[in-house]
Amino acid sequence: MQYLRILAAFAGQPWAMQPEKLEAISAFLMFKARGGSLSPEEVQARISDRRAADAVKSPGGVAVLPVQGVISQRMGMMQDISGGTSTDMLSQQFDAALADDTVKAIVFAHDSPGGGTYGVDELATKIRNARGVKPIVAQVDSLSASASYYLASQADEIVVTPGGEAGSIGVYSVHEDISQMLEREGVKPTLIKAQNGIYKAETANIQPLSAEAHDYLQQRVNLAEEAFIKAVADGRKVTQTQVRDNFGKGRMFGAQELVKRGMADRIGTIQDTLQRFGVSAPRLGASANARRMFAAGENPSLSQIEEVLREAGFPNALATAFVSRGKGALRSESEPEETRTLSPDAKASLLNFMARLG
């Protein structure tokens, strides 16, 4: 019954997230509620988000704060499902970077489909109010959707990597009626409410959603979206009408279109952004390490190959997908992933690719 309770919590709040991601999480929760079981590796294969990394201060005095995976206020439920970013933790990292005299600039590194709305507006306001203290840059590398863009729009500027995309401005909620599923399982729950709480549990997913409860959820979604649009307008220094009419109405855009619409300021990689602040960020570290391993008769792991692609400018999601599809070129499918060896053809192709990188 644990995941039934999580499903109820899942349906009880507005979400500022890419629909595809929310559908994946919803399907996973439903699978678990039906008694399904997955290993940690299989969970990652289904949801495919990495755990959010810790904040990093570069040698040049630039604090890089990762905004990765699903965004949630405290990450209790979402951390178990797909990892992600806690707005509470990110807020603490931001405060520390602002207070650190050795930090000359702050870069939020976004690679997120968005998440819940709780805690997002508060953090967005904090970022916007801190403008002028130190340069604040939102670097899209390579995804900034919904709640992630909510936060990114509050920085002094938004930089999008060439293959990146951002947008998905909007809020919605999901109600999944599981009453028939429970009936098939022989479970018939009964809601017992106090006399005065006539609306208590009106959105519970163990029963169909009434028209009145639907209207209530619609009002909550509308209010959350109004706050979203206002924050983006304030952050980007445009009118709310411009956001409503020109910022996509829930759609995502690539780098060039984002700049054209005023949703971003420039196109550049995170290496470009760091170099603007005098931080050297070589692109070919992973490639050089992979060459060294080949020269020693060793094979790089899949994660190292993925890093080669990232350093070559591939969007994060594309690099991951490329490597995942390339598993068919591996010789020993029965071996652990990190110890498998590349076929001669795959090895030659990778060496040729790295040679073209320089």
mmCIF file of C-alpha atoms in Angstrom:
data_model
loop_
_atom_site.group_PDB
_atom_site.id
_atom_site.type_symbol
_atom_site.label_atom_id
_atom_site.label_comp_id
_atom_site.label_asym_id
_atom_site.label_seq_id
_atom_site.Cartn_x
_atom_site.Cartn_y
_atom_site.Cartn_z
ATOM 1 C CA MET A 1 0.000 0.000 0.000
ATOM 2 C CA GLN A 2 3.022 2.304 0.234
ATOM 3 C CA TYR A 3 2.878 3.211 -3.455
ATOM 4 C CA LEU A 4 -0.873 3.738 -3.322
ATOM 5 C CA ARG A 5 -0.217 6.441 -0.734
ATOM 6 C CA ILE A 6 2.537 7.885 -2.910
ATOM 7 C CA LEU A 7 0.137 7.921 -5.865
ATOM 8 C CA ALA A 8 -2.325 9.903 -3.759
ATOM 9 C CA ALA A 9 0.400 12.426 -2.854
ATOM 10 C CA PHE A 10 1.517 12.512 -6.484
ATOM 11 C CA ALA A 11 -1.986 13.507 -7.601
ATOM 12 C CA GLY A 12 -2.370 16.071 -4.840
ATOM 13 C CA GLN A 13 -0.083 18.833 -6.113
ATOM 14 C CA PRO A 14 0.343 20.896 -9.277
ATOM 15 C CA TRP A 15 3.335 19.972 -11.442
ATOM 16 C CA ALA A 16 5.574 22.154 -13.577
ATOM 17 C CA MET A 17 7.201 19.352 -15.559
ATOM 18 C CA GLN A 18 7.481 18.021 -19.080
ATOM 19 C CA PRO A 19 4.415 15.806 -19.684
ATOM 20 C CA GLU A 20 6.590 12.942 -20.954
ATOM 21 C CA LYS A 21 8.559 12.873 -17.719
ATOM 22 C CA LEU A 22 5.464 13.049 -15.533
ATOM 23 C CA GLU A 23 3.892 10.218 -17.514
ATOM 24 C CA ALA A 24 7.019 8.093 -16.988
ATOM 25 C CA ILE A 25 6.924 8.666 -13.234
ATOM 26 C CA SER A 26 3.172 8.035 -13.120
ATOM 27 C CA ALA A 27 3.590 4.755 -15.012
ATOM 28 C CA PHE A 28 6.381 3.702 -12.658
ATOM 29 C CA LEU A 29 4.278 4.448 -9.573
ATOM 30 C CA MET A 30 1.335 2.518 -11.021
ATOM 31 C CA PHE A 31 3.644 -0.412 -11.791
ATOM 32 C CA LYS A 32 4.849 -0.436 -8.192
ATOM 33 C CA ALA A 33 1.333 -0.040 -6.822
ATOM 34 C CA ARG A 34 0.388 -3.217 -8.695
ATOM 35 C CA GLY A 35 3.209 -5.072 -6.953
ATOM 36 C CA GLY A 36 5.878 -4.757 -9.644
ATOM 37 C CA SER A 37 9.519 -5.028 -8.642
ATOM 38 C CA LEU A 38 12.608 -3.524 -10.284
ATOM 39 C CA SER A 39 16.284 -3.503 -9.451
ATOM 40 C CA PRO A 40 17.939 -0.079 -8.947
ATOM 41 C CA GLU A 41 19.524 -0.425 -12.396
ATOM 42 C CA GLU A 42 16.155 -1.108 -14.014
ATOM 43 C CA VAL A 43 14.631 1.913 -12.241
ATOM 44 C CA GLN A 44 17.326 4.104 -13.766
ATOM 45 C CA ALA A 45 16.705 2.547 -17.195
ATOM 46 C CA ARG A 46 13.001 3.432 -16.942
ATOM 47 C CA ILE A 47 13.326 6.956 -15.595
ATOM 48 C CA SER A 48 16.916 7.749 -16.685
ATOM 49 C CA ASP A 49 17.816 10.701 -14.479
ATOM 50 C CA ARG A 50 21.055 10.991 -12.553
ATOM 51 C CA ARG A 51 21.323 11.977 -8.918
ATOM 52 C CA ALA A 52 21.960 15.683 -8.576
ATOM 53 C CA ALA A 53 25.619 16.439 -8.027
ATOM 54 C CA ASP A 54 27.029 18.575 -5.251
ATOM 55 C CA ALA A 55 27.842 22.219 -5.858
ATOM 56 C CA VAL A 56 31.332 22.747 -7.255
ATOM 57 C CA LYS A 57 33.560 25.790 -6.977
ATOM 58 C CA SER A 58 36.001 25.961 -9.863
ATOM 59 C CA PRO A 59 39.610 27.027 -9.342
ATOM 60 C CA GLY A 60 38.710 30.340 -10.977
ATOM 61 C CA GLY A 61 36.182 31.229 -8.296
ATOM 62 C CA VAL A 62 32.980 30.326 -10.162
ATOM 63 C CA ALA A 63 30.407 28.337 -8.187
ATOM 64 C CA VAL A 64 28.603 25.796 -10.386
ATOM 65 C CA LEU A 65 25.265 24.753 -8.843
ATOM 66 C CA PRO A 66 23.692 21.734 -10.602
ATOM 67 C CA VAL A 67 19.953 21.770 -11.311
ATOM 68 C CA GLN A 68 19.569 18.194 -12.511
ATOM 69 C CA GLY A 69 16.722 15.712 -12.722
ATOM 70 C CA VAL A 70 13.299 16.143 -11.161
ATOM 71 C CA ILE A 71 12.891 19.253 -8.999
ATOM 72 C CA SER A 72 11.133 18.889 -5.664
ATOM 73 C CA GLN A 73 11.198 20.790 -2.392
ATOM 74 C CA ARG A 74 12.803 18.113 -0.233
ATOM 75 C CA MET A 75 13.225 15.164 -2.601
ATOM 76 C CA GLY A 76 11.866 12.471 -0.253
ATOM 77 C CA MET A 77 9.609 10.655 -2.723
ATOM 78 C CA MET A 78 11.266 11.827 -5.932
ATOM 79 C CA GLN A 79 14.751 10.878 -4.732
ATOM 80 C CA ASP A 80 13.643 7.245 -4.472
ATOM 81 C CA ILE A 81 12.075 7.307 -7.918
ATOM 82 C CA SER A 82 14.536 9.176 -10.100
ATOM 83 C CA GLY A 83 16.900 11.369 -8.147
ATOM 84 C CA GLY A 84 16.902 15.085 -8.747
ATOM 85 C CA THR A 85 17.271 18.507 -7.158
ATOM 86 C CA SER A 86 15.916 19.729 -3.844
ATOM 87 C CA THR A 87 14.955 23.413 -3.887
ATOM 88 C CA ASP A 88 15.766 23.560 -0.162
ATOM 89 C CA MET A 89 19.283 22.219 -0.738
ATOM 90 C CA LEU A 90 19.832 24.355 -3.832
ATOM 91 C CA SER A 91 18.763 27.414 -1.844
ATOM 92 C CA GLN A 92 21.365 26.624 0.834
ATOM 93 C CA GLN A 93 24.070 26.159 -1.821
ATOM 94 C CA PHE A 94 23.102 29.490 -3.380
ATOM 95 C CA ASP A 95 23.251 31.278 -0.016
ATOM 96 C CA ALA A 96 26.704 29.811 0.627
ATOM 97 C CA ALA A 97 27.974 30.917 -2.790
ATOM 98 C CA LEU A 98 26.646 34.435 -2.269
ATOM 99 C CA ALA A 99 28.335 34.683 1.134
ATOM 100 C CA ASP A 100 31.675 33.251 -0.056
ATOM 101 C CA ASP A 101 34.033 36.147 -0.877
ATOM 102 C CA THR A 102 36.162 33.840 -3.032
ATOM 103 C CA VAL A 103 33.228 33.190 -5.383
ATOM 104 C CA LYS A 104 33.083 35.815 -8.110
ATOM 105 C CA ALA A 105 30.182 34.387 -10.145
ATOM 106 C CA ILE A 106 27.446 31.757 -9.836
ATOM 107 C CA VAL A 107 26.406 29.411 -12.647
ATOM 108 C CA PHE A 108 23.282 27.281 -12.340
ATOM 109 C CA ALA A 109 23.862 24.270 -14.607
ATOM 110 C CA HIS A 110 20.403 23.153 -15.767
ATOM 111 C CA ASP A 111 19.618 19.686 -17.100
ATOM 112 C CA SER A 112 16.108 19.084 -15.793
ATOM 113 C CA PRO A 113 12.592 18.278 -17.044
ATOM 114 C CA GLY A 114 11.084 20.344 -14.203
ATOM 115 C CA GLY A 115 9.153 19.021 -11.246
ATOM 116 C CA GLY A 116 6.753 20.065 -8.516
ATOM 117 C CA THR A 117 5.823 23.660 -7.785
ATOM 118 C CA TYR A 118 6.465 23.561 -4.038
ATOM 119 C CA GLY A 119 9.470 25.680 -3.079
ATOM 120 C CA VAL A 120 10.153 26.825 -6.650
ATOM 121 C CA ASP A 121 8.631 30.300 -6.480
ATOM 122 C CA GLU A 122 10.426 31.012 -3.202
ATOM 123 C CA LEU A 123 13.801 30.039 -4.667
ATOM 124 C CA ALA A 124 13.065 31.931 -7.884
ATOM 125 C CA THR A 125 12.365 35.089 -5.869
ATOM 126 C CA LYS A 126 15.598 34.636 -3.905
ATOM 127 C CA ILE A 127 17.633 34.342 -7.116
ATOM 128 C CA ARG A 128 15.975 37.402 -8.659
ATOM 129 C CA ASN A 129 16.491 39.501 -5.516
ATOM 130 C CA ALA A 130 20.196 38.579 -5.442
ATOM 131 C CA ARG A 131 20.894 40.145 -8.822
ATOM 132 C CA GLY A 132 23.622 42.740 -8.613
ATOM 133 C CA VAL A 133 25.452 41.011 -5.768
ATOM 134 C CA LYS A 134 27.398 38.719 -8.116
ATOM 135 C CA PRO A 135 26.885 37.700 -11.755
ATOM 136 C CA ILE A 136 24.313 34.898 -11.926
ATOM 137 C CA VAL A 137 24.098 32.784 -15.076
ATOM 138 C CA ALA A 138 21.630 30.020 -15.926
ATOM 139 C CA GLN A 139 23.442 27.593 -18.236
ATOM 140 C CA VAL A 140 21.100 25.209 -20.062
ATOM 141 C CA ASP A 141 23.131 22.026 -20.511
ATOM 142 C CA SER A 142 21.086 20.581 -22.130
ATOM 143 C CA LEU A 143 17.486 20.772 -20.824
ATOM 144 C CA SER A 144 15.566 23.381 -18.850
ATOM 145 C CA ALA A 145 11.861 22.619 -18.845
ATOM 146 C CA SER A 146 9.005 24.004 -16.788
ATOM 147 C CA ALA A 147 10.077 24.395 -13.122
ATOM 148 C CA SER A 148 13.713 24.395 -14.253
ATOM 149 C CA TYR A 149 13.009 27.298 -16.630
ATOM 150 C CA TYR A 150 11.015 28.968 -13.824
ATOM 151 C CA LEU A 151 14.331 29.140 -11.912
ATOM 152 C CA ALA A 152 16.559 29.816 -14.926
ATOM 153 C CA SER A 153 14.532 32.872 -15.922
ATOM 154 C CA GLN A 154 15.528 34.612 -12.690
ATOM 155 C CA ALA A 155 19.264 34.728 -13.481
ATOM 156 C CA ASP A 156 21.021 37.738 -14.982
ATOM 157 C CA GLU A 157 21.224 35.827 -18.235
ATOM 158 C CA ILE A 158 20.314 32.480 -19.774
ATOM 159 C CA VAL A 159 22.868 30.695 -21.952
ATOM 160 C CA VAL A 160 21.786 27.631 -23.950
ATOM 161 C CA THR A 161 24.203 25.017 -25.243
ATOM 162 C CA PRO A 162 23.859 24.673 -29.062
ATOM 163 C CA GLY A 163 21.968 21.380 -28.866
ATOM 164 C CA GLY A 164 19.923 22.327 -25.807
ATOM 165 C CA GLU A 165 16.262 23.214 -25.387
ATOM 166 C CA ALA A 166 14.114 25.003 -22.848
ATOM 167 C CA GLY A 167 10.597 26.228 -22.170
ATOM 168 C CA SER A 168 7.487 24.220 -21.297
ATOM 169 C CA ILE A 169 6.005 27.119 -19.345
ATOM 170 C CA GLY A 170 2.849 25.854 -17.688
ATOM 171 C CA VAL A 171 1.381 23.915 -14.795
ATOM 172 C CA TYR A 172 -0.918 20.922 -14.621
ATOM 173 C CA SER A 173 -2.130 18.248 -12.259
ATOM 174 C CA VAL A 174 -2.903 14.561 -12.698
ATOM 175 C CA HIS A 175 -5.708 12.522 -11.165
ATOM 176 C CA GLU A 176 -5.624 8.767 -11.773
ATOM 177 C CA ASP A 177 -8.773 6.914 -10.815
ATOM 178 C CA ILE A 178 -7.552 3.523 -9.550
ATOM 179 C CA SER A 179 -10.907 2.359 -8.190
ATOM 180 C CA GLN A 180 -11.385 -0.275 -10.919
ATOM 181 C CA MET A 181 -7.850 -1.573 -10.434
ATOM 182 C CA LEU A 182 -8.513 -1.981 -6.710
ATOM 183 C CA GLU A 183 -11.789 -3.713 -7.448
ATOM 184 C CA ARG A 184 -10.011 -6.249 -9.666
ATOM 185 C CA GLU A 185 -7.588 -6.866 -6.793
ATOM 186 C CA GLY A 186 -10.474 -7.469 -4.422
ATOM 187 C CA VAL A 187 -9.869 -4.262 -2.469
ATOM 188 C CA LYS A 188 -12.796 -1.999 -1.651
ATOM 189 C CA PRO A 189 -11.665 1.027 0.382
ATOM 190 C CA THR A 190 -14.177 3.117 2.311
ATOM 191 C CA LEU A 191 -13.647 6.805 3.046
ATOM 192 C CA ILE A 192 -14.849 7.896 6.482
ATOM 193 C CA LYS A 193 -14.978 11.672 6.895
ATOM 194 C CA ALA A 194 -16.008 13.972 9.698
ATOM 195 C CA GLN A 195 -19.290 15.761 9.123
ATOM 196 C CA ASN A 196 -17.801 19.225 8.629
ATOM 197 C CA GLY A 197 -15.068 18.154 6.183
ATOM 198 C CA ILE A 198 -17.297 17.618 3.181
ATOM 199 C CA TYR A 199 -14.425 18.299 0.746
ATOM 200 C CA LYS A 200 -11.886 16.181 2.580
ATOM 201 C CA ALA A 201 -10.309 13.579 0.247
ATOM 202 C CA GLU A 202 -12.406 14.813 -2.688
ATOM 203 C CA THR A 203 -9.403 14.264 -4.987
ATOM 204 C CA ALA A 204 -8.556 10.821 -3.596
ATOM 205 C CA ASN A 205 -7.594 8.485 -6.432
ATOM 206 C CA ILE A 206 -9.587 5.556 -5.031
ATOM 207 C CA GLN A 207 -12.727 7.098 -6.525
ATOM 208 C CA PRO A 208 -13.709 8.897 -9.737
ATOM 209 C CA LEU A 209 -13.104 12.648 -9.744
ATOM 210 C CA SER A 210 -16.285 14.662 -9.346
ATOM 211 C CA ALA A 211 -16.961 17.771 -11.454
ATOM 212 C CA GLU A 212 -16.656 19.937 -8.352
ATOM 213 C CA ALA A 213 -13.300 18.404 -7.414
ATOM 214 C CA HIS A 214 -12.116 18.862 -11.002
ATOM 215 C CA ASP A 215 -12.957 22.568 -10.833
ATOM 216 C CA TYR A 216 -11.059 22.864 -7.552
ATOM 217 C CA LEU A 217 -7.935 21.291 -9.064
ATOM 218 C CA GLN A 218 -8.301 23.522 -12.117
ATOM 219 C CA GLN A 219 -8.322 26.619 -9.891
ATOM 220 C CA ARG A 220 -5.137 25.490 -8.144
ATOM 221 C CA VAL A 221 -3.409 24.846 -11.462
ATOM 222 C CA ASN A 222 -4.476 28.249 -12.794
ATOM 223 C CA LEU A 223 -3.124 30.059 -9.727
ATOM 224 C CA ALA A 224 0.181 28.211 -9.932
ATOM 225 C CA GLU A 225 0.520 29.054 -13.623
ATOM 226 C CA GLU A 226 -0.211 32.730 -12.965
ATOM 227 C CA ALA A 227 2.644 32.799 -10.447
ATOM 228 C CA PHE A 228 4.885 31.036 -12.990
ATOM 229 C CA ILE A 229 4.120 33.546 -15.748
ATOM 230 C CA LYS A 230 4.594 36.521 -13.416
ATOM 231 C CA ALA A 231 7.971 35.200 -12.227
ATOM 232 C CA VAL A 232 9.190 34.634 -15.797
ATOM 233 C CA ALA A 233 8.010 38.119 -16.810
ATOM 234 C CA ASP A 234 9.794 39.691 -13.839
ATOM 235 C CA GLY A 235 12.940 37.666 -14.426
ATOM 236 C CA ARG A 236 13.143 38.288 -18.162
ATOM 237 C CA LYS A 237 12.000 41.922 -17.758
ATOM 238 C CA VAL A 238 9.086 41.605 -20.143
ATOM 239 C CA THR A 239 5.324 41.903 -19.703
ATOM 240 C CA GLN A 240 3.136 38.998 -18.675
ATOM 241 C CA THR A 241 1.341 39.378 -21.999
ATOM 242 C CA GLN A 242 4.629 38.822 -23.832
ATOM 243 C CA VAL A 243 5.222 35.655 -21.832
ATOM 244 C CA ARG A 244 1.692 34.397 -22.529
ATOM 245 C CA ASP A 245 1.820 35.187 -26.245
ATOM 246 C CA ASN A 246 5.453 34.618 -27.219
ATOM 247 C CA PHE A 247 7.030 32.169 -24.799
ATOM 248 C CA GLY A 248 5.506 29.027 -26.265
ATOM 249 C CA LYS A 249 2.346 28.354 -24.211
ATOM 250 C CA GLY A 250 3.856 25.128 -22.895
ATOM 251 C CA ARG A 251 6.053 24.269 -25.885
ATOM 252 C CA MET A 252 9.804 23.642 -25.886
ATOM 253 C CA PHE A 253 12.262 25.382 -28.213
ATOM 254 C CA GLY A 254 15.824 24.899 -29.364
ATOM 255 C CA ALA A 255 18.647 27.335 -28.705
ATOM 256 C CA GLN A 256 18.221 29.639 -31.701
ATOM 257 C CA GLU A 257 14.463 29.952 -31.282
ATOM 258 C CA LEU A 258 14.861 30.655 -27.562
ATOM 259 C CA VAL A 259 17.164 33.592 -28.271
ATOM 260 C CA LYS A 260 14.897 34.826 -31.057
ATOM 261 C CA ARG A 261 11.874 34.827 -28.737
ATOM 262 C CA GLY A 262 13.752 36.517 -25.889
ATOM 263 C CA MET A 263 13.576 33.412 -23.713
ATOM 264 C CA ALA A 264 17.386 33.172 -23.607
ATOM 265 C CA ASP A 265 20.221 35.626 -24.133
ATOM 266 C CA ARG A 266 22.912 33.723 -25.988
ATOM 267 C CA ILE A 267 24.036 30.353 -27.319
ATOM 268 C CA GLY A 268 27.100 28.760 -25.745
ATOM 269 C CA THR A 269 28.387 25.703 -23.934
ATOM 270 C CA ILE A 270 29.142 25.601 -20.235
ATOM 271 C CA GLN A 271 32.829 25.672 -21.185
ATOM 272 C CA ASP A 272 32.181 28.941 -23.040
ATOM 273 C CA THR A 273 30.401 30.372 -20.004
ATOM 274 C CA LEU A 274 33.184 29.420 -17.604
ATOM 275 C CA GLN A 275 35.850 30.774 -19.940
ATOM 276 C CA ARG A 276 34.083 34.152 -19.972
ATOM 277 C CA PHE A 277 34.883 34.305 -16.248
ATOM 278 C CA GLY A 278 38.497 33.335 -16.848
ATOM 279 C CA VAL A 279 38.096 29.668 -15.991
ATOM 280 C CA SER A 280 39.906 27.240 -18.248
ATOM 281 C CA ALA A 281 37.734 24.233 -19.089
ATOM 282 C CA PRO A 282 39.506 21.880 -21.532
ATOM 283 C CA ARG A 283 37.112 19.918 -23.728
ATOM 284 C CA LEU A 284 39.206 16.862 -24.423
ATOM 285 C CA GLY A 285 40.021 15.436 -20.991
ATOM 286 C CA ALA A 286 37.828 12.373 -21.402
ATOM 287 C CA SER A 287 38.980 11.850 -24.984
ATOM 288 C CA ALA A 288 42.626 11.995 -23.959
ATOM 289 C CA ASN A 289 41.995 9.526 -21.128
ATOM 290 C CA ALA A 290 40.193 7.151 -23.498
ATOM 291 C CA ARG A 291 43.155 7.290 -25.907
ATOM 292 C CA ARG A 292 45.529 6.511 -23.039
ATOM 293 C CA MET A 293 43.443 3.470 -22.086
ATOM 294 C CA PHE A 294 43.410 2.190 -25.675
ATOM 295 C CA ALA A 295 47.197 2.646 -25.906
ATOM 296 C CA ALA A 296 47.582 0.554 -22.763
ATOM 297 C CA GLY A 297 45.426 -2.200 -24.204
ATOM 298 C CA GLU A 298 42.478 -1.291 -21.976
ATOM 299 C CA ASN A 299 38.920 -0.387 -22.937
ATOM 300 C CA PRO A 300 37.093 2.696 -21.622
ATOM 301 C CA SER A 301 33.831 2.084 -19.784
ATOM 302 C CA LEU A 302 30.482 3.112 -21.218
ATOM 303 C CA SER A 303 30.392 6.095 -18.849
ATOM 304 C CA GLN A 304 33.787 7.276 -20.176
ATOM 305 C CA ILE A 305 32.611 6.889 -23.765
ATOM 306 C CA GLU A 306 29.522 8.910 -22.863
ATOM 307 C CA GLU A 307 31.773 11.639 -21.436
ATOM 308 C CA VAL A 308 33.714 11.752 -24.714
ATOM 309 C CA LEU A 309 30.466 12.515 -26.508
ATOM 310 C CA ARG A 310 29.495 15.165 -23.960
ATOM 311 C CA GLU A 311 32.851 16.919 -24.342
ATOM 312 C CA ALA A 312 32.379 16.858 -28.099
ATOM 313 C CA GLY A 313 29.235 18.945 -27.648
ATOM 314 C CA PHE A 314 26.550 16.258 -27.710
ATOM 315 C CA PRO A 315 23.521 17.182 -25.552
ATOM 316 C CA ASN A 316 23.532 15.118 -22.352
ATOM 317 C CA ALA A 317 20.386 13.173 -23.241
ATOM 318 C CA LEU A 318 21.677 12.450 -26.762
ATOM 319 C CA ALA A 319 25.030 11.186 -25.477
ATOM 320 C CA THR A 320 23.258 8.865 -23.060
ATOM 321 C CA ALA A 321 20.919 7.573 -25.782
ATOM 322 C CA PHE A 322 23.834 7.113 -28.202
ATOM 323 C CA VAL A 323 25.756 4.972 -25.718
ATOM 324 C CA SER A 324 22.653 3.010 -24.729
ATOM 325 C CA ARG A 325 21.954 2.099 -28.350
ATOM 326 C CA GLY A 326 25.612 1.227 -28.822
ATOM 327 C CA LYS A 327 25.388 -1.577 -26.258
ATOM 328 C CA GLY A 328 24.525 -3.890 -29.115
ATOM 329 C CA ALA A 329 28.127 -3.531 -30.330
ATOM 330 C CA LEU A 330 29.445 -4.960 -27.074
ATOM 331 C CA ARG A 331 30.827 -8.475 -27.194
ATOM 332 C CA SER A 332 29.757 -9.964 -23.880
ATOM 333 C CA GLU A 333 26.186 -9.023 -22.986
ATOM 334 C CA SER A 334 26.298 -11.360 -19.963
ATOM 335 C CA GLU A 335 29.164 -9.433 -18.332
ATOM 336 C CA PRO A 336 28.654 -6.431 -16.021
ATOM 337 C CA GLU A 337 28.241 -3.289 -18.094
ATOM 338 C CA GLU A 338 31.436 -1.584 -16.929
ATOM 339 C CA THR A 339 33.639 -4.636 -17.718
ATOM 340 C CA ARG A 340 32.342 -5.470 -21.178
ATOM 341 C CA THR A 341 34.751 -5.094 -24.106
ATOM 342 C CA LEU A 342 34.128 -3.292 -27.365
ATOM 343 C CA SER A 343 34.056 -5.219 -30.612
ATOM 344 C CA PRO A 344 36.975 -4.421 -32.972
ATOM 345 C CA ASP A 345 34.661 -2.444 -35.291
ATOM 346 C CA ALA A 346 33.217 -0.411 -32.429
ATOM 347 C CA LYS A 347 36.691 0.235 -31.035
ATOM 348 C CA ALA A 348 37.965 1.430 -34.428
ATOM 349 C CA SER A 349 34.953 3.698 -34.878
ATOM 350 C CA LEU A 350 35.465 5.309 -31.491
ATOM 351 C CA LEU A 351 39.190 5.876 -32.124
ATOM 352 C CA ASN A 352 38.354 7.473 -35.468
ATOM 353 C CA PHE A 353 35.765 9.704 -33.822
ATOM 354 C CA MET A 354 38.262 10.841 -31.128
ATOM 355 C CA ALA A 355 40.905 11.535 -33.792
ATOM 356 C CA ARG A 356 38.501 13.937 -35.497
ATOM 357 C CA LEU A 357 38.085 15.740 -32.160
ATOM 358 C CA GLY A 358 41.780 16.571 -32.247
#
